[in-house]
Coordinates of C-alpha atoms and ligand atoms in Angstrom, one line a residue:
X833 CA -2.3 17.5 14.1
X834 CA -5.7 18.4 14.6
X835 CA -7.1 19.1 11.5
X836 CA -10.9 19.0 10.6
X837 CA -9.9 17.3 7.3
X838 CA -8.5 15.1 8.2
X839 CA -11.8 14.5 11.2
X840 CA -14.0 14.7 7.8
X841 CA -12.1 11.9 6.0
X842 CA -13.2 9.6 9.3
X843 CA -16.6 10.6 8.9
X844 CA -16.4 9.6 5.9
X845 CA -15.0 6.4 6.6
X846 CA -17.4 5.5 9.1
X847 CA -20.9 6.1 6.8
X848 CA -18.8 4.4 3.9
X849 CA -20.2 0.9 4.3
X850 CA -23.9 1.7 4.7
X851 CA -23.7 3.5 1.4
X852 CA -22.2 0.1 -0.3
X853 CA -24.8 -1.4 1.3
X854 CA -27.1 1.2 -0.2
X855 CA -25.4 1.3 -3.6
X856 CA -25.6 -2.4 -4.0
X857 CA -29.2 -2.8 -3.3
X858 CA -29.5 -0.6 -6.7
X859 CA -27.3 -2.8 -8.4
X860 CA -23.6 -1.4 -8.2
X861 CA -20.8 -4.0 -7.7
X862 CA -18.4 -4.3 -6.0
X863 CA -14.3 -5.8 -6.6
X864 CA -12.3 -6.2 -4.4
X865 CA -8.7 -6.2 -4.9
X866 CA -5.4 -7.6 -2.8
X867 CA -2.5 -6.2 -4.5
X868 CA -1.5 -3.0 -5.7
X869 CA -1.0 -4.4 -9.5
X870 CA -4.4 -4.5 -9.8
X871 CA -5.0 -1.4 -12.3
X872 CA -8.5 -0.3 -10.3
X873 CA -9.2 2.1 -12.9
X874 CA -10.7 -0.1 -14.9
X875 CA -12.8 -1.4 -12.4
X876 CA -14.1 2.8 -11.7
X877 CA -14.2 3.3 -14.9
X878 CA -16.8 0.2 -15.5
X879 CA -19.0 1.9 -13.1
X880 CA -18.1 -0.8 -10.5
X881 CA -16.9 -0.3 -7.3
X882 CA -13.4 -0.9 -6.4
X883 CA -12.2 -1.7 -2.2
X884 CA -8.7 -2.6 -1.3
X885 CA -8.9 -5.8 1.1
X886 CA -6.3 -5.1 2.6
X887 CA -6.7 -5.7 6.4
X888 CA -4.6 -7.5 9.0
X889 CA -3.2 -6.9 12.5
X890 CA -6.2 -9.3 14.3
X891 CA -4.8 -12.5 15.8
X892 CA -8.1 -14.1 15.7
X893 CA -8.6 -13.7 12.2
X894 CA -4.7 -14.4 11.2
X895 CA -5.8 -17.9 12.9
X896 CA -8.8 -18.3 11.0
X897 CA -7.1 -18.7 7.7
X898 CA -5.3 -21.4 9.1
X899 CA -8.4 -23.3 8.2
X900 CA -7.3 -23.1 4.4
X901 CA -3.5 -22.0 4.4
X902 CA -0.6 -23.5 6.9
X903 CA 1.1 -21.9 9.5
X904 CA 3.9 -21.8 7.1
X905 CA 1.9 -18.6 5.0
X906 CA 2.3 -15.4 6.0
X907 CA -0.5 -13.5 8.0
X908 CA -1.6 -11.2 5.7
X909 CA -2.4 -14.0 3.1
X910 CA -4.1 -16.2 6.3
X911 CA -6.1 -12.6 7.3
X912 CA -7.6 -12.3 3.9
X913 CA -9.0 -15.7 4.1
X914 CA -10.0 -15.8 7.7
X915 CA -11.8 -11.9 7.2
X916 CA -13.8 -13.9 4.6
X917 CA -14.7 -16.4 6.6
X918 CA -15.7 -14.5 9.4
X919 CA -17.6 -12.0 7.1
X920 CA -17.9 -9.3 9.7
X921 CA -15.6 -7.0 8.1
X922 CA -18.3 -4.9 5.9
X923 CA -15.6 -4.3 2.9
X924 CA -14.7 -8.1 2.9
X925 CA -18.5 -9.2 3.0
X926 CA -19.9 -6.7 0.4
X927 CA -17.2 -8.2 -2.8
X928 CA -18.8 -9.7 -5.9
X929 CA -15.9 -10.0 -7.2
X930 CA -11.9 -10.3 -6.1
X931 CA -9.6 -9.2 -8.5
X932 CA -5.6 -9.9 -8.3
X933 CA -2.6 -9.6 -10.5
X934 CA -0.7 -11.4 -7.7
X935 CA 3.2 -10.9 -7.7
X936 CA 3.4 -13.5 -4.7
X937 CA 3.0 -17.1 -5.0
X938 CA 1.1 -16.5 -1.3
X939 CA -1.6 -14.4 -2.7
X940 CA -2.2 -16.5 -6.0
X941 CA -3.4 -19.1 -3.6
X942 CA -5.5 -16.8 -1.3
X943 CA -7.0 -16.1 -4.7
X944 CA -8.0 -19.9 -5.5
X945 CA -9.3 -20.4 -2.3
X946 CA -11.3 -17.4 -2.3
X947 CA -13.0 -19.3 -5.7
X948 CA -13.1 -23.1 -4.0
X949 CA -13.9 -21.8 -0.3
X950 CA -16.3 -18.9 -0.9
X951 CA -17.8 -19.6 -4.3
X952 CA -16.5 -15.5 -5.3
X953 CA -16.2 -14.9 -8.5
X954 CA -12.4 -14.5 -9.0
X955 CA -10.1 -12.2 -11.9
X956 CA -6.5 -13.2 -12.1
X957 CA -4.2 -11.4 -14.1
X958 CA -1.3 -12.9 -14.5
X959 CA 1.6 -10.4 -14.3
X960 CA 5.0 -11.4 -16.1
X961 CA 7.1 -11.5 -13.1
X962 CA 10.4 -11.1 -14.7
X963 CA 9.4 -7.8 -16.5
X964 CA 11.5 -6.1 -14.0
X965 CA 15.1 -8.0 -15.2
X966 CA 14.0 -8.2 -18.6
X967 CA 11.9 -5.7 -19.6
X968 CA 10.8 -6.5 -23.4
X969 CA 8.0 -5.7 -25.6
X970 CA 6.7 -9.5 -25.5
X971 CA 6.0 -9.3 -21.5
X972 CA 4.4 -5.6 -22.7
X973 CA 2.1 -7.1 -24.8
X974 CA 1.2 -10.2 -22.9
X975 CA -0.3 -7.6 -19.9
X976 CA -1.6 -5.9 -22.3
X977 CA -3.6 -9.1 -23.2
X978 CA -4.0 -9.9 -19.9
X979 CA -5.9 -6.2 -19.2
X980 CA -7.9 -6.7 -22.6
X981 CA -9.0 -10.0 -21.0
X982 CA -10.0 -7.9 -17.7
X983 CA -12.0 -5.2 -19.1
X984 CA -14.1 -7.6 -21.1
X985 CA -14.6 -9.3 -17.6
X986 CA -15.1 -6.0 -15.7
X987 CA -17.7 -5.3 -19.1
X988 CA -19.7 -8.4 -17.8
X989 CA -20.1 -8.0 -14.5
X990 CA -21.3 -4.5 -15.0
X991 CA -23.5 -5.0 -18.2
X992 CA -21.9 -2.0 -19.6
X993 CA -19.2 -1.3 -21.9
X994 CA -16.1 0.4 -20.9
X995 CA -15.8 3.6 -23.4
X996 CA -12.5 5.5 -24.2
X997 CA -13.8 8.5 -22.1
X998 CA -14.9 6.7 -18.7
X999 CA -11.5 5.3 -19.0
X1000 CA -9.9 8.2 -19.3
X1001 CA -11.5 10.2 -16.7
X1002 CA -11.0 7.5 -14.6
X1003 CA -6.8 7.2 -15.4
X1004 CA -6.9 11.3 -14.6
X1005 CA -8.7 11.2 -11.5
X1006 CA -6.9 7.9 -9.9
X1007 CA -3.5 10.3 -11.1
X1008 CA -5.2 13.8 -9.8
X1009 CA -5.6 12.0 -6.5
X1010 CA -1.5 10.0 -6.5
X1011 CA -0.5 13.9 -6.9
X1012 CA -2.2 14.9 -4.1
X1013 CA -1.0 12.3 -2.2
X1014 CA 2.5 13.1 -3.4
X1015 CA 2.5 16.3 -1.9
X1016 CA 0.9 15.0 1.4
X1017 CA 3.9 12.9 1.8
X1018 CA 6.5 15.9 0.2
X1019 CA 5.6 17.7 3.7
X1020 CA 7.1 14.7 5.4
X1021 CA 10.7 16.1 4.6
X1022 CA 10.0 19.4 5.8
X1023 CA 12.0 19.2 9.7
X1024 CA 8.8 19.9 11.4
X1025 CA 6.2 18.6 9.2
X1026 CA 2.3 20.0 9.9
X1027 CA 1.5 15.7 10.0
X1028 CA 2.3 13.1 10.9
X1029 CA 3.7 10.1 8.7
X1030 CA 0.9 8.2 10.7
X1031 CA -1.5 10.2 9.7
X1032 CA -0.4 10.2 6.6
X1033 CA -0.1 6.3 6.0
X1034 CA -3.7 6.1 7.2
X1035 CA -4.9 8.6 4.8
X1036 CA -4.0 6.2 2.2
X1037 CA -5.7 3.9 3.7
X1038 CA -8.9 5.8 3.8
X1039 CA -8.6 5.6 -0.4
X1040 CA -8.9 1.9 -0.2
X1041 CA -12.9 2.0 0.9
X1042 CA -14.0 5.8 -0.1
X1043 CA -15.6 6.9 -3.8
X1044 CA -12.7 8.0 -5.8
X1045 CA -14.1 11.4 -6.5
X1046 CA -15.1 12.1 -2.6
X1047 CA -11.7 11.0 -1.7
X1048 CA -9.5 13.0 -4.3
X1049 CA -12.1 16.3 -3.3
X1050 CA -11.7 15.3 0.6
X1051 CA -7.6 15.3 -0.1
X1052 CA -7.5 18.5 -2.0
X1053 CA -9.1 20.0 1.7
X1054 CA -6.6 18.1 3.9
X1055 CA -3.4 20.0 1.5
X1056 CA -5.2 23.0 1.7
X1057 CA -5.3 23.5 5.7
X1058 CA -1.5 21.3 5.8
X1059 CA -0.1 24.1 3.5
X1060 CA -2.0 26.7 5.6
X1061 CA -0.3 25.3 8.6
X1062 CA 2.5 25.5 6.8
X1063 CA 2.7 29.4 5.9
X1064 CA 5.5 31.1 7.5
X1065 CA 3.3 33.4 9.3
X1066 CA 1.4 30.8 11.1
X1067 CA 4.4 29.1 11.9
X1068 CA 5.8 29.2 15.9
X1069 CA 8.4 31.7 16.0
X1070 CA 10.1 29.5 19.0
X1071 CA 10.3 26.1 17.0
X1072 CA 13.5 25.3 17.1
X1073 CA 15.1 22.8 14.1
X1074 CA 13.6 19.1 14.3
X1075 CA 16.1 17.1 16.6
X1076 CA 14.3 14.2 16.1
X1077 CA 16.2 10.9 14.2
X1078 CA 14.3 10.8 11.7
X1079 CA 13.3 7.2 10.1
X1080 CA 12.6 5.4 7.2
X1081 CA 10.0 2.3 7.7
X1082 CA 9.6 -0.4 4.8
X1083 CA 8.8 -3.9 4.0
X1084 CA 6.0 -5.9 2.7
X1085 CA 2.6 -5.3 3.3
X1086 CA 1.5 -3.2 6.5
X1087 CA -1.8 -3.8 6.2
X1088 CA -4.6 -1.6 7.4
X1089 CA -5.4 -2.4 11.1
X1090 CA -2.0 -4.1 11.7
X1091 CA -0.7 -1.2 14.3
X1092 CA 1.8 -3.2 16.3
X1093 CA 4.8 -1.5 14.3
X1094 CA 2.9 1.9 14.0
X1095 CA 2.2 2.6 17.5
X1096 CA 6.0 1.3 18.7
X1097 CA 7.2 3.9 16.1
X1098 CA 5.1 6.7 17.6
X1099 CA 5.9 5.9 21.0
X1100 CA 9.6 6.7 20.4
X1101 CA 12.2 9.8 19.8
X1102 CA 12.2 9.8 16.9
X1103 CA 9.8 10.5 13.5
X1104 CA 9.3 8.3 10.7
X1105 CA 9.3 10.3 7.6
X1106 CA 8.9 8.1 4.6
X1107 CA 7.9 4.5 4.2
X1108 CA 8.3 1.7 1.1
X1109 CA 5.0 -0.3 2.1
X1110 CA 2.3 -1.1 -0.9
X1111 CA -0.3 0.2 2.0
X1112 CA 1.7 3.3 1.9
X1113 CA 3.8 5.2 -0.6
X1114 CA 3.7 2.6 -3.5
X1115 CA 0.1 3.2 -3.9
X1116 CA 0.7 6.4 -5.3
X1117 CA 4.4 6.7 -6.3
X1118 CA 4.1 6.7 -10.1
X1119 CA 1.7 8.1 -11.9
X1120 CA 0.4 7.2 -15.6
X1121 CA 1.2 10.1 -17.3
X1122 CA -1.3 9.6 -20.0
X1123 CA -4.7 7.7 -20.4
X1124 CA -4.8 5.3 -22.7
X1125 CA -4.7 1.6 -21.7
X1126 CA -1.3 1.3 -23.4
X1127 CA -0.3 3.9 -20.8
X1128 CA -2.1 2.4 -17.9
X1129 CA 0.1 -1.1 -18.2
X1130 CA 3.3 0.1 -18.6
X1131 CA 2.5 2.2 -15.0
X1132 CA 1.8 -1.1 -13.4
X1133 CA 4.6 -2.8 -15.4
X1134 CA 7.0 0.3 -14.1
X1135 CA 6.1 1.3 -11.0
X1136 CA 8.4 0.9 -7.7
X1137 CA 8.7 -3.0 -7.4
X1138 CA 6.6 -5.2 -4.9
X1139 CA 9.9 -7.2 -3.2
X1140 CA 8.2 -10.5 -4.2
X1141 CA 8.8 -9.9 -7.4
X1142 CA 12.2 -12.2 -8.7
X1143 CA 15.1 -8.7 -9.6
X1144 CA 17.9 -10.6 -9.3
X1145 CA 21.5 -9.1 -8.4
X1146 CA 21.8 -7.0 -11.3
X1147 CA 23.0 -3.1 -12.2
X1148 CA 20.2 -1.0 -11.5
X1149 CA 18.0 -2.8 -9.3
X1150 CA 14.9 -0.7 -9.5
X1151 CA 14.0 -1.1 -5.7
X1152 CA 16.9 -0.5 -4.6
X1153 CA 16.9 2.3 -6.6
X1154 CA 14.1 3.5 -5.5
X1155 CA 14.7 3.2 -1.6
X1156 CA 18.4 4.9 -1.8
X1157 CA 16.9 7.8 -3.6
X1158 CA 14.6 8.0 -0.7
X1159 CA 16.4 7.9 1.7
X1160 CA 18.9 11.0 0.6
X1161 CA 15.4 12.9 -0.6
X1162 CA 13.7 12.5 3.0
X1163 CA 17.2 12.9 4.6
X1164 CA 16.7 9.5 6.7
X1165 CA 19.0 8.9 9.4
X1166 CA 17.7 5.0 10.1
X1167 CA 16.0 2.9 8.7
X1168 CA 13.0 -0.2 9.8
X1169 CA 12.7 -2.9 7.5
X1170 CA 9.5 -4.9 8.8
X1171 CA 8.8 -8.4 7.3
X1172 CA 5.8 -10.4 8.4
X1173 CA 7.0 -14.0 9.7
X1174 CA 7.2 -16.4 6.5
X1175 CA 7.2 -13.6 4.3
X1176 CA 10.2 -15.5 2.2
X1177 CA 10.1 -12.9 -0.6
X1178 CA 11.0 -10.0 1.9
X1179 CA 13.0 -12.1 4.5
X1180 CA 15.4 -13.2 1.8
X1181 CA 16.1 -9.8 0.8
X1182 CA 17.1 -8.2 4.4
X1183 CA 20.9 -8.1 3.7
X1184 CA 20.5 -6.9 0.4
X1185 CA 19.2 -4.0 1.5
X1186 CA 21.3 -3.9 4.7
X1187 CA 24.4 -3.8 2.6
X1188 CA 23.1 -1.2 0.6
X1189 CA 22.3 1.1 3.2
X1190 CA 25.0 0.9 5.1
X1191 CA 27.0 1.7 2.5
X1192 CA 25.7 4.7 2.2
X1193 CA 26.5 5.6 6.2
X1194 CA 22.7 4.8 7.0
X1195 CA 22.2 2.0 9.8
X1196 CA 19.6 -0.5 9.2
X1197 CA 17.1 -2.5 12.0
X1198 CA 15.3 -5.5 10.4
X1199 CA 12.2 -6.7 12.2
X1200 CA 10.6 -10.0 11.7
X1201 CA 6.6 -10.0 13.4
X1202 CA 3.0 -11.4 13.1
X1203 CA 0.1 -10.4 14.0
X1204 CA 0.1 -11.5 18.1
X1205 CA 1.0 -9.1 20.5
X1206 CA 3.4 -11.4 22.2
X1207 CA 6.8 -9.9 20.5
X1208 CA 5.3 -6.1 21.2
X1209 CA 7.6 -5.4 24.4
X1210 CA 10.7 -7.0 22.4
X1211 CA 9.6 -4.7 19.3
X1212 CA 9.7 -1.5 21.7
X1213 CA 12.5 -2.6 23.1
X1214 CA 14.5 -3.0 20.1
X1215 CA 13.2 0.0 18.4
X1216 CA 13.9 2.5 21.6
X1217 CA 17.5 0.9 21.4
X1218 CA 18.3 1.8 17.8
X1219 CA 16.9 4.8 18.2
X1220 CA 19.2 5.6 21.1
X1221 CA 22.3 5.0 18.5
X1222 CA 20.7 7.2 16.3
X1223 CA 20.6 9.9 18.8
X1224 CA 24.4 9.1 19.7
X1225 CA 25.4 9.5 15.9
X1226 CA 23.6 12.6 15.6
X1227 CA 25.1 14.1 18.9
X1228 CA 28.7 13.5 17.9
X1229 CA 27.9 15.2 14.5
Ligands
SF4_108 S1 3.5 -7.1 -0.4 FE1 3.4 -7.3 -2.6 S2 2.3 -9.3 -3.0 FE2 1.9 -8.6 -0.9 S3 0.0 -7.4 -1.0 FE3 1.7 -6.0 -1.2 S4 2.0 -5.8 -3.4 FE4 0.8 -7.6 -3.1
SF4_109 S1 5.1 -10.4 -0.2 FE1 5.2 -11.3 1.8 S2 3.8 -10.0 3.1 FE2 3.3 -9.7 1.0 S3 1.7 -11.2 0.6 FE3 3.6 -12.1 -0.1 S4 4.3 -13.3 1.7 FE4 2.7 -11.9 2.4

């Protein structure tokens, strides 16, 4: 679409680093996170600044963490070392701090080597990964430990206590802004949405570097000329129905910059609807519902599970819970499941998933990649081809 919002959020985007630069030569901090269990609004609500780092899809770079991670990692983890190393990146140079509740064994080392490589200061919380089969009150309260242990951290770095009300202004606002997004994607299921889920994914994106408050203000614009667009009135009267397969897209991490899969998906018949990815919908699927810090952890304890995270076969699987329900809410005719290359967590999981979905009548294609363009014309090629079957499964009824 073209939208002058949505051109406003790039504006945006592009000024954003000179005013960290700007803001940190009066003393703001910044933290940098990996993960999306890292609860950020503490981090806002300590006055500090909070930036996703969160980038990938340069070869170059990919091979620059091979300095401090085997070939055996997978490219996201190697990116976020070799972005550091490199130091161009403005969001990846500016960090005082890295923050991580890593749910991957991968990014718990990118973590230590962050410390031992480039001397950052470095805030693990340690997230009790088997919450999700055996959810009790003793993994409650240890993460509740573990965020009383962060705050007092976040408290040092930024000389300042964190009171009840920043905290809670902060909870709201990261919430006001997941709605928003919530019903940015909701579109996505009309059967000619006024965006696409391209544009959309990137949108979330643009929350990763942005001030919170500019960001939730800028997306409050963006829904109000999307619903405009929307109004029966403005609609073309010659539209027909959406003919288009339409797709579902999930996996691990699809990192900002890492367009291989994004442009292959563009380029084909068909339109992606939703995605799984925690650079996409997990950001914002649940919200906290409250704002205290009891009700802060048990959002990151709850919310729509990274795959690296140990749910073993059991009744309901809350991931697979998750993607099923999507998949009847966004009416999905086919779905992409895109794993980087020694991405175990994900890559052990494909079949699972496979079955699943195909039980329910929806065909599945799994995609293993890195960040090199030398699989691209097999990518395309397999994509076009499964959407083709699509297309034939739609035309017989
Ligand atoms: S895929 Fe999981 S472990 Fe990797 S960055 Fe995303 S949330 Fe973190
Ligand atoms: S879950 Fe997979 S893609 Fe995500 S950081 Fe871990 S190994 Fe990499």
């Amino acid at each position: 679409m073209t939208s002058r919002a949505l051109a406003e959020v790039k504006i945006r985007l592009e000024r954003r680093p000179r005013e960290i630069e700007e803001l940190r030569s009066a003393g703001r901090k910044v933290v940098g996170t990996f993960c999306v269990y890292v609860p950020e609004e503490l981090i806002h609500a300590a006055g500090l600044i909070p930036i996703r780092l969160v980038k990938g899809g340069n070869p170059d770079v990919d091979a620059l963490g091979d300095h401090y991670l085997s070939t055996g990692s997978c490219p996201f983890a190697r990116a976020c070392l070799g972005y550091k190393e490199v130091n161009r990146d403005p969001y990846f140079a500016s960090v005082d701090a890295v923050a991580e509740a890593p749910t991957c064994l991968q990014m718990e080392r990118v973590l230590e080597l962050y410390h031992k490589y480039f001397g950052v200061e470095i805030l693990p919380i340690s997230f009790p990964r088997t919450y999700f089969y055996a959810p009790d009150a003793d993994g409650f309260r240890f993460f509740m430990d573990q965020l009383q242990w962060f705050k007092g951290r976040l408290e040092e770095l930024a000389g300042a206590p964190i009171t009840e009300e920043r905290l809670r202004e902060s909870i709201r606002l990261f919430d006001a802004t997941r709605e928003k997004l919530h019903r940015i994607y909701g579109l996505l299921r009309m059967d000619v949405p006024p965006l696409r889920w391209e544009e959309a994914f990137k949108l979330v994106h643009a929350g990763f570097y942005l001030d919170r408050r500019e960001y939730d203000a800028l997306l409050g614009d963006v829904i109000a000329e999307l619903e405009a667009a929307c109004d029966p009135a403005a609609a073309d009267p010659d539209a027909g129905p959406d003919s288009l397969p339409r797709l579902m897209i999930f996996g691990g991490c699809l990192a900002d910059g890492d367009d291989k899969i994004v442009e292959v998906v563009k380029s084909v018949n068909a339109r992606v609807v939703i995605d799984d990815f925690c650079t996409g919908s997990r950001v914002f699927w649940n919200l906290t519902g409250g704002d205290t810090l009891e009700e802060l952890a048990k959002r990151y304890l709850t919310k729509v599970p990274c795959g690296s995270l140990p749910y073993p076969h059991r009744e309901g699987d809350p991931k697979i819970a998750h993607i099923t329900s999507l998949a009847k809410e966004y009416r999905v005719d086919g779905v992409i499941y895109y794993a980087l290359r020694c991405c175990d967590p994900y890559i052990f999981k494909t079949e699972r998933f496979r079955r699943v979905l195909e039980g329910m009548g929806i065909p599945m294609l799994d995609l293993v990649s890195e960040y090199t363009p030398s699989d691209l014309d097999e990518l395309q090629i397999q994509v076009e081809n499964f959407v083709e079957t699509l297309e034939l499964a739609r035309m017989r009824g």
